[in-house]
Coordinates of C-alpha atoms in Angstrom, one line a residue:
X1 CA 8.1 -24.6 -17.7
X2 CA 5.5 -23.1 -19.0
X3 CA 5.3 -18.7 -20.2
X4 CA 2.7 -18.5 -17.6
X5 CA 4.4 -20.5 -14.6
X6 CA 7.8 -18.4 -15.9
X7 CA 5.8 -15.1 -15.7
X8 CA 4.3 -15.8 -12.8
X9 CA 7.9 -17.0 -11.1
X10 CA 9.4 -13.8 -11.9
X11 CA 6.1 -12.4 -10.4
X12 CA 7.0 -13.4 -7.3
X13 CA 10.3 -13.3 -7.0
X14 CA 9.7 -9.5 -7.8
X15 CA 7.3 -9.7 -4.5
X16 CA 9.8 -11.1 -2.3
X17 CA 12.4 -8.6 -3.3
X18 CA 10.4 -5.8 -2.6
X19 CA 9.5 -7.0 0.7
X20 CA 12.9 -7.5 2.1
X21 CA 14.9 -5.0 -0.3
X22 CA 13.2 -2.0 -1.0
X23 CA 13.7 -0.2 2.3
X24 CA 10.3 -2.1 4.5
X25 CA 8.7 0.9 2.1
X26 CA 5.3 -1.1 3.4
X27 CA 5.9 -0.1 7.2
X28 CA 4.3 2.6 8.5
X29 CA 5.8 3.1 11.4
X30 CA 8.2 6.1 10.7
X31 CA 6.5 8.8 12.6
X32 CA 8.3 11.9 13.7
X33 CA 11.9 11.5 14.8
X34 CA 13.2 11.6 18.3
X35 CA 13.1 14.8 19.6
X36 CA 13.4 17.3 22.5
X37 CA 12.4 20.5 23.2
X38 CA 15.0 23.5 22.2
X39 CA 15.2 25.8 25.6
X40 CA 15.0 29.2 22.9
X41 CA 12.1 28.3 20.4
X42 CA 13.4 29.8 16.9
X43 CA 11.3 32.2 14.8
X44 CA 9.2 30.5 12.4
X45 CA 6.8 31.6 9.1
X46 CA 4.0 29.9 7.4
X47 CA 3.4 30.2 4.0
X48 CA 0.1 28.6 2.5
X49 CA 0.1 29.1 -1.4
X50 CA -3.8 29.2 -1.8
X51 CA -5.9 29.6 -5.1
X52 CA -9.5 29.0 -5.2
X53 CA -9.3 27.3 -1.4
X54 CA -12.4 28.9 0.0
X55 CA -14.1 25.4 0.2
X56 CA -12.0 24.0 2.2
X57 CA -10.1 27.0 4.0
X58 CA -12.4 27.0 7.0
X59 CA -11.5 23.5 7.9
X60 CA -7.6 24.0 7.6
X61 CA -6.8 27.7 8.0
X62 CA -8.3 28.6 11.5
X63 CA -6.1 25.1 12.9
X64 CA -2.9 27.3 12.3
X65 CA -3.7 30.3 13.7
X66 CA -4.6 28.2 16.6
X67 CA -0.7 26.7 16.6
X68 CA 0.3 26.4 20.3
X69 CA 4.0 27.6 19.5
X70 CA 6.2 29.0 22.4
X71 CA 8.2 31.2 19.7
X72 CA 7.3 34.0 17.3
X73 CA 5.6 32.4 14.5
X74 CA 3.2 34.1 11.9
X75 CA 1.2 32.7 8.7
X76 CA 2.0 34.7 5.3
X77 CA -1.4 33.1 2.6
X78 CA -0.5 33.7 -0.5
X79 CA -3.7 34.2 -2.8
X80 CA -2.7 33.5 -6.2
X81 CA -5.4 34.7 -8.5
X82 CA -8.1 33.5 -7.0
X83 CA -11.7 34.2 -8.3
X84 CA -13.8 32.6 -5.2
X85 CA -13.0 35.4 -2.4
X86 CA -10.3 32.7 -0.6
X87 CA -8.2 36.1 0.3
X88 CA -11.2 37.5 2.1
X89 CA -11.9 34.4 3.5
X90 CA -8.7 34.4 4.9
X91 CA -9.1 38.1 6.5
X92 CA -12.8 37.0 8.0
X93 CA -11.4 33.9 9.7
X94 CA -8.7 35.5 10.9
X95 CA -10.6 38.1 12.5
X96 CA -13.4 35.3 13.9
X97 CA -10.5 34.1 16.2
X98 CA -7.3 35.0 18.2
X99 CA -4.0 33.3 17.2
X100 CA -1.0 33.9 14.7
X101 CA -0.6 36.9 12.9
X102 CA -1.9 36.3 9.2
X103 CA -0.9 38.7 6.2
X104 CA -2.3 38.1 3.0
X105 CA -0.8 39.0 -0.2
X106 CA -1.2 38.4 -4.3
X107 CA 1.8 37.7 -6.3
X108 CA 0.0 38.5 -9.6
X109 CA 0.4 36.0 -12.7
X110 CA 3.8 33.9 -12.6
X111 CA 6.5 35.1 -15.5
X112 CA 7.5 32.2 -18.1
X113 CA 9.2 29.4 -16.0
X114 CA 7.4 29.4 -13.1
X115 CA 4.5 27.0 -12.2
X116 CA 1.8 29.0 -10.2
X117 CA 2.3 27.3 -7.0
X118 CA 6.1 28.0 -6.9
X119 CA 5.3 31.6 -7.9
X120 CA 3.1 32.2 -5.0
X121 CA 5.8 30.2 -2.1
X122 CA 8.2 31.9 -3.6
X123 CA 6.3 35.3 -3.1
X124 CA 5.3 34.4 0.6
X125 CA 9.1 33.2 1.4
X126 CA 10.1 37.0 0.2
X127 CA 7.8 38.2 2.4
X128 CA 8.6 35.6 5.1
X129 CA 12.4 36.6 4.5
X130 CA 12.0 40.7 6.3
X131 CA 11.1 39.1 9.4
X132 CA 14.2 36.6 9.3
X133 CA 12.9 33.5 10.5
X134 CA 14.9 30.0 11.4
X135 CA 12.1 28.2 9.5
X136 CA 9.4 28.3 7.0
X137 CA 6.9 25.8 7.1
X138 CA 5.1 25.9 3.3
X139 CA 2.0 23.7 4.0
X140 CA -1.2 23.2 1.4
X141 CA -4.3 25.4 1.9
X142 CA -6.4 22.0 2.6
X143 CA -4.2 20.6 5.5
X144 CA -5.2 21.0 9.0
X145 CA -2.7 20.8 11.5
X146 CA -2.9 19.8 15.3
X147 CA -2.4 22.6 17.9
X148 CA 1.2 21.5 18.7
X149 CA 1.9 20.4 14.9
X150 CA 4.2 22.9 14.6
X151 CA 6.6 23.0 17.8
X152 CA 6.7 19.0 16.9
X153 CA 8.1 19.5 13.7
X154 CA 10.6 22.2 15.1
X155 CA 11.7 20.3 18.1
X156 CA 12.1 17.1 15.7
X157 CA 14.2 19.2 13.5
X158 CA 16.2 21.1 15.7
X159 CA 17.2 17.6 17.6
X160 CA 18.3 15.5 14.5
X161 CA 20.1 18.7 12.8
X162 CA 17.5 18.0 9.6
X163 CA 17.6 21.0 7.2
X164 CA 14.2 19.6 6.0
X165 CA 11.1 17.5 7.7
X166 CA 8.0 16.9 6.2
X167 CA 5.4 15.0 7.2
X168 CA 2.9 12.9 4.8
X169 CA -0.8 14.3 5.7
X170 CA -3.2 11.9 6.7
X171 CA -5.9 11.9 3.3
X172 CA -9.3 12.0 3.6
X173 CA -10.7 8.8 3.1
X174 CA -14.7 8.6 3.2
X175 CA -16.1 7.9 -0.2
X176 CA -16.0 4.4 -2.1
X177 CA -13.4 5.9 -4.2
X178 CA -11.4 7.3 -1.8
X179 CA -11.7 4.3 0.3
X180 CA -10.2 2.6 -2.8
X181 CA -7.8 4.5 -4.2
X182 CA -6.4 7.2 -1.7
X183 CA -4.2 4.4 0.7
X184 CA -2.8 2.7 -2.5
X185 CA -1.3 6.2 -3.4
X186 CA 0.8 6.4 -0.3
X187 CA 1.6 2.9 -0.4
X188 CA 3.2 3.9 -4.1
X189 CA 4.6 6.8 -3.0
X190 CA 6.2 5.0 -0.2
X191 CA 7.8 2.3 -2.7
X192 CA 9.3 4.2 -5.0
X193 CA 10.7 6.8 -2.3
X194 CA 11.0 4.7 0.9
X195 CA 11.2 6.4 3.6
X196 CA 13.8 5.3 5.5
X197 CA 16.2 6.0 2.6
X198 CA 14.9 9.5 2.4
X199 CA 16.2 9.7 5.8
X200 CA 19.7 8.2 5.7
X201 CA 22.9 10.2 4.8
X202 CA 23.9 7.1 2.3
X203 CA 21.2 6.9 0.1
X204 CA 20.3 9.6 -2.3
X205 CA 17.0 9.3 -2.1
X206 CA 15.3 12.5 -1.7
X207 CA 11.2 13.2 -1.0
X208 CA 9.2 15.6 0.4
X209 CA 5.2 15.8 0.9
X210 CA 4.2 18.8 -0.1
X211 CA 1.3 19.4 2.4
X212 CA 3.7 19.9 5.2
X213 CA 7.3 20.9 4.7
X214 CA 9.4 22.4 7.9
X215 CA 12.5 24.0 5.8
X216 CA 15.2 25.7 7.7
X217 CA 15.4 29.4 6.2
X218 CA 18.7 29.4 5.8
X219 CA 19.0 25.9 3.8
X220 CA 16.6 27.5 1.7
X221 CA 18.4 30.1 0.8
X222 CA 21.7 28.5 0.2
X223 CA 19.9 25.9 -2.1
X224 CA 17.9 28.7 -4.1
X225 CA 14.5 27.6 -3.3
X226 CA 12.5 28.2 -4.8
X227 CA 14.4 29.8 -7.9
X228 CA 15.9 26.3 -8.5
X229 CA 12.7 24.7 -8.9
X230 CA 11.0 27.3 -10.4
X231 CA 9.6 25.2 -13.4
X232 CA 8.8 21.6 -11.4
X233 CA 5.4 20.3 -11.1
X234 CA 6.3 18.3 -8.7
X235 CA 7.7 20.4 -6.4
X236 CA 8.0 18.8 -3.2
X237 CA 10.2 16.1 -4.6
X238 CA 12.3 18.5 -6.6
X239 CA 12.6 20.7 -3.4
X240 CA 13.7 17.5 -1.0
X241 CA 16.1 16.6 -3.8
X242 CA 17.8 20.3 -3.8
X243 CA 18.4 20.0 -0.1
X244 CA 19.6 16.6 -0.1
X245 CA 22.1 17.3 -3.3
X246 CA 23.7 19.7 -1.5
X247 CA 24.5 17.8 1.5
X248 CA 21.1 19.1 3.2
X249 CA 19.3 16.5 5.6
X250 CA 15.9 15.3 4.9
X251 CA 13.6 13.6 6.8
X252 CA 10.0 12.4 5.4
X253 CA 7.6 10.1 7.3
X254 CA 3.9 9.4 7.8
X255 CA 2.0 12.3 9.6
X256 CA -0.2 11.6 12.9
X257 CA -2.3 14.8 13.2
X258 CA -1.8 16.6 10.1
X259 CA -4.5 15.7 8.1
X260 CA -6.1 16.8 4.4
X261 CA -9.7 18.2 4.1
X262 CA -9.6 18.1 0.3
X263 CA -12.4 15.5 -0.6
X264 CA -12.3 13.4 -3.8
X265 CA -15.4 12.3 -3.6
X266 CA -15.4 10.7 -7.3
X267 CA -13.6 8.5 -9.6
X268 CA -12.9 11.8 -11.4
X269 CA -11.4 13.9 -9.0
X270 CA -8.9 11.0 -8.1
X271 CA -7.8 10.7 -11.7
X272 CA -7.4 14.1 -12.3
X273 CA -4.9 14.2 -9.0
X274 CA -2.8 11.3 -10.4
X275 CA -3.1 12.3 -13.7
X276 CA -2.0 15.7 -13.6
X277 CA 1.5 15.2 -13.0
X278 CA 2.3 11.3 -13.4
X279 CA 3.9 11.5 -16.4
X280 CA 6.3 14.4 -15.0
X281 CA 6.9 12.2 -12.3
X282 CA 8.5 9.9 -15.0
X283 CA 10.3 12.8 -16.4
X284 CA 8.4 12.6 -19.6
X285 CA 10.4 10.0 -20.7
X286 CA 8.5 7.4 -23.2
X287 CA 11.0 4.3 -22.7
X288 CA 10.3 5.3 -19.1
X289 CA 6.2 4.9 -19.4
X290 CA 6.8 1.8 -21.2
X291 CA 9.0 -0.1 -18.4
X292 CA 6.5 1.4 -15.8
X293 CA 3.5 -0.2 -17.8
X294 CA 5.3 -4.0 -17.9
X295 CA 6.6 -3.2 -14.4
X296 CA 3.3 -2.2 -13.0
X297 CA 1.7 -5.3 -15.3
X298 CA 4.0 -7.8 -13.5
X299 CA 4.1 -6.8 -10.2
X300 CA 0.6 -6.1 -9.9
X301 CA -1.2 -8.0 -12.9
X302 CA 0.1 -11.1 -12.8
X303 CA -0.9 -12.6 -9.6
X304 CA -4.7 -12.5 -9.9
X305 CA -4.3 -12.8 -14.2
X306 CA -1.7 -16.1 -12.6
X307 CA -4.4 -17.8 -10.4
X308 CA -7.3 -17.8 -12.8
X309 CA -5.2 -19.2 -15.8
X310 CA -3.7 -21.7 -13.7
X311 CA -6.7 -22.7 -12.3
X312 CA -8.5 -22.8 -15.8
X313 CA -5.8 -24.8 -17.8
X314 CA -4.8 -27.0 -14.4
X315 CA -1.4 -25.6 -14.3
X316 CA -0.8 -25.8 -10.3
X317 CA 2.6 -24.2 -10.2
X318 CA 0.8 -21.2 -12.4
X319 CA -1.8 -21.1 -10.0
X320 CA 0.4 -21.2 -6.8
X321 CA 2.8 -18.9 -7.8
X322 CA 0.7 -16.1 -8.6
X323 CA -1.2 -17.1 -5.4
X324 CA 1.8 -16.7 -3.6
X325 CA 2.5 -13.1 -5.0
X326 CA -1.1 -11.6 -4.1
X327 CA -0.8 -13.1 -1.0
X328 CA 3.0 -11.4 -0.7
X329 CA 1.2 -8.2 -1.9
X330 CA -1.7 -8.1 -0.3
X331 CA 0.0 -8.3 3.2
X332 CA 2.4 -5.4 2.2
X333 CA -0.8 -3.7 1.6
X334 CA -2.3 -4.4 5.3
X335 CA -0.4 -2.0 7.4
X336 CA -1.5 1.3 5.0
X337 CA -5.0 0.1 5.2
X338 CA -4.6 -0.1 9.1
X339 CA -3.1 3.3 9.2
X340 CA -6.1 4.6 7.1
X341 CA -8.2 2.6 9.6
X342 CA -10.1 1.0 6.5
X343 CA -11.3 -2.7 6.3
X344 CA -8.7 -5.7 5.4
X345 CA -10.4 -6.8 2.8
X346 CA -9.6 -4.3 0.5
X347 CA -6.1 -5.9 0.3
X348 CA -6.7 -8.4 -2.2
X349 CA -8.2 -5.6 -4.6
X350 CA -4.7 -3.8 -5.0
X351 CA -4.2 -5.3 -8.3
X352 CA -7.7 -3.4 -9.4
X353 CA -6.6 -0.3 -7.9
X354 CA -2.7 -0.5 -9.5
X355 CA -4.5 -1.0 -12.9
X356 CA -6.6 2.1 -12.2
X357 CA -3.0 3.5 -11.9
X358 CA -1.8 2.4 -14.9
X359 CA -4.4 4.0 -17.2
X360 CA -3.9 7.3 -15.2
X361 CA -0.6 7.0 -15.8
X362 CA -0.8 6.4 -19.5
X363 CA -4.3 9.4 -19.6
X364 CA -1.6 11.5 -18.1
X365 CA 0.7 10.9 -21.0
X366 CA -1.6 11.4 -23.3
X367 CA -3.0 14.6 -22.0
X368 CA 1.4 15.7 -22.4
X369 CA 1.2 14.7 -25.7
X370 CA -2.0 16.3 -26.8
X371 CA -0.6 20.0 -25.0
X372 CA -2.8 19.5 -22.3
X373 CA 0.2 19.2 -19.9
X374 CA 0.2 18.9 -16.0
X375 CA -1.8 21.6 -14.3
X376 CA -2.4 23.5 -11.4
X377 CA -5.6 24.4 -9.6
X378 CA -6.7 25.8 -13.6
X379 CA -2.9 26.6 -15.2
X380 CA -1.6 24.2 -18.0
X381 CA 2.5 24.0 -18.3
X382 CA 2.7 22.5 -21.4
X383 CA 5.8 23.9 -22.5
X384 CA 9.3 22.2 -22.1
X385 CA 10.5 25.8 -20.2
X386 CA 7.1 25.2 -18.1
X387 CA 7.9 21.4 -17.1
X388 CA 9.7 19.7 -14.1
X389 CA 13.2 18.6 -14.5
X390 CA 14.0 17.0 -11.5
X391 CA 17.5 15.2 -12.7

């Protein structure tokens, strides 16, 4: 046996392993749990940490004023030092239309330890906090929710007794890049925290999306968000893995009206998303890069690299192999690009798109190394006080 027909074996075999072992991370049908309505509808806020939104506020803000909830619910925005008018913004649209109460408030410049979204939720859950609500919804300043978006979530969480549900926005998904990149990052978010573990008592996996989060107030409290994740980057993970550490339930699936109106309309926006907190994601951790590159290389590489050597040096098992892994891949791929309603055929690119991945995930390194550090709509944590430790 040849390196190539072994590598390519393993390749495979790899394939057929995530397929049937890694929690069907490839379905996409885990939409909102079961759920009924509560007879007394509990009291819920919305905070929306927001800095330098006003592009994309008009599309997002005015859909949660418009929240048909049956209980007392009002929207705390949080303007964190922003410098293009988003908390007037937020007054004018408020005023344009009738709906939820929306107070708007400036937590000034986060203290060492504190990234500046965490500093601005936590703000808006102190302010949240006088009117004692059941729940706090924290959900991104680009997400637009559906009228009912909000008594869904409550209903769902209030019938499965989950401390936490959060709901994986629906991206936007219009440019060539997008197109091309934007369902392959849910697909890898879904693989390495599958969502059906998120949601069992016996695993402890733990996720969150951090566009839509429904948080029982209590919970929060008792698990010291967001004090206890004051200093992660990647908060929504860090926040999921709080609740569920400390017995919490957590539920995470993919969202059917809650949708993103950020656009990424190049190359370079996209990279700069991935790259700004990949390397946190692998808890800056150099042994850790290093598997992820050969991991990434022979999962995703190998086929296509498989095939063409095979078929150039006649090696038919080479060939077949790695034929048989893109094909295994590809079809994993199919049912995200059906969800993003986007053409089959970009299947069989995945292995592009995952090397696109790769080198974000190695720029994002390098930008850690260099002081650059993860960032946040214009703030650099550098510092090891500043970054995530999500153990």
């Amino acid at each position: 046996m040849t390196v190539v027909t072994f590598v390519s074996a393993l390749s495979l075999a790899s394939w057929l392993w995530l397929l049937l072992a890694r929690g069907f991370f490839w379905r996409t049908d885990v939409g909102l749990p079961a759920r009924e309505e509560p007879g007394a509808w509990p009291s819920v806020c919305v905070v929306v940490p927001a800095r330098d939104e006003a592009a994309v506020l008009p599309g997002s803000l005015p859909s949660l004023l418009a929240q048909d909830y049956p209980g007392r619910a009002e929207v705390f925005l949080i303007d964190d030092g922003s410098t293009d008018g988003t908390g007037g913004l937020a007054c004018e649209l408020a005023r344009r239309q009738e709906g939820l109460p929306l107070t708007v408030a400036s937590p000034g410049e986060p203290p060492d330890g504190w990234t500046g979204k965490l500093w601005a939720v936590r703000h808006g859950i102190d302010l949240a906090r006088a009117h004692e609500p059941e729940y706090l919804l924290l959900t991104d300043a680009d997400i637009a929710h559906a009228p009912d978006s909000l008594r869904r979530l409550v209903a769902a969480a209030r019938t499965g007794g989950f401390d936490v549900v959060s709901q994986m926005a629906r991206l936007r998904v219009e440019s060539v890049w997008e197109r091309l990149v934007v369902p392959a990052f849910v697909y890898f978010f879904a693989q390495l925290y599958p969502f059906r573990w998120i949601g069992s008592r016996d695993t402890r996996t733990a996720a969150a999306a951090g566009g839509c989060v429904l948080l029982r107030a209590e919970t929060a409290e008792r698990a010291r968000i967001p004090e206890a994740i004051r200093h992660a980057v990647i908060d929504d993970v860090a926040l999921a893995r709080a609740v569920k550490g400390g017995g919490g339930r957590v539920w995470l699936g993919l969202a059917d009206r809650v949708d993103s109106v950020r656009p990424y309309p190049r190359l370079h926006d996209l990279w700069r998303m991935v790259a700004r907190s990949a390397y946190a994601q692998l808890r800056h951790n150099p042994l850790v890069l290093a598997a992820t590159v050969v991991g990434l290389a022979l999962v995703y590489l190998v086929p296509p690299v498989s095939v063409v050597v095979g078929a150039a040096t006649g090696s038919a098992a080479a060939a077949v192999l790695g034929g048989g892994a893109w094909l295994v891949m590809a079809g994993t791929y199919v049912p995200m690009l059906r969800y993003y309603r986007q053409p089959l055929w970009l299947a069989p690119l995945l292995p592009f798109t995952a090397f696109l991945y790769l080198l974000m995930t190695v720029d994002s390194a390098v930008r850690h190394y260099r002081g650059r550090g993860a960032a946040w709509k214009g703030r650099t944590y550098a510092r090891p006080d500043a970054l995530p430790d999500e153990g």
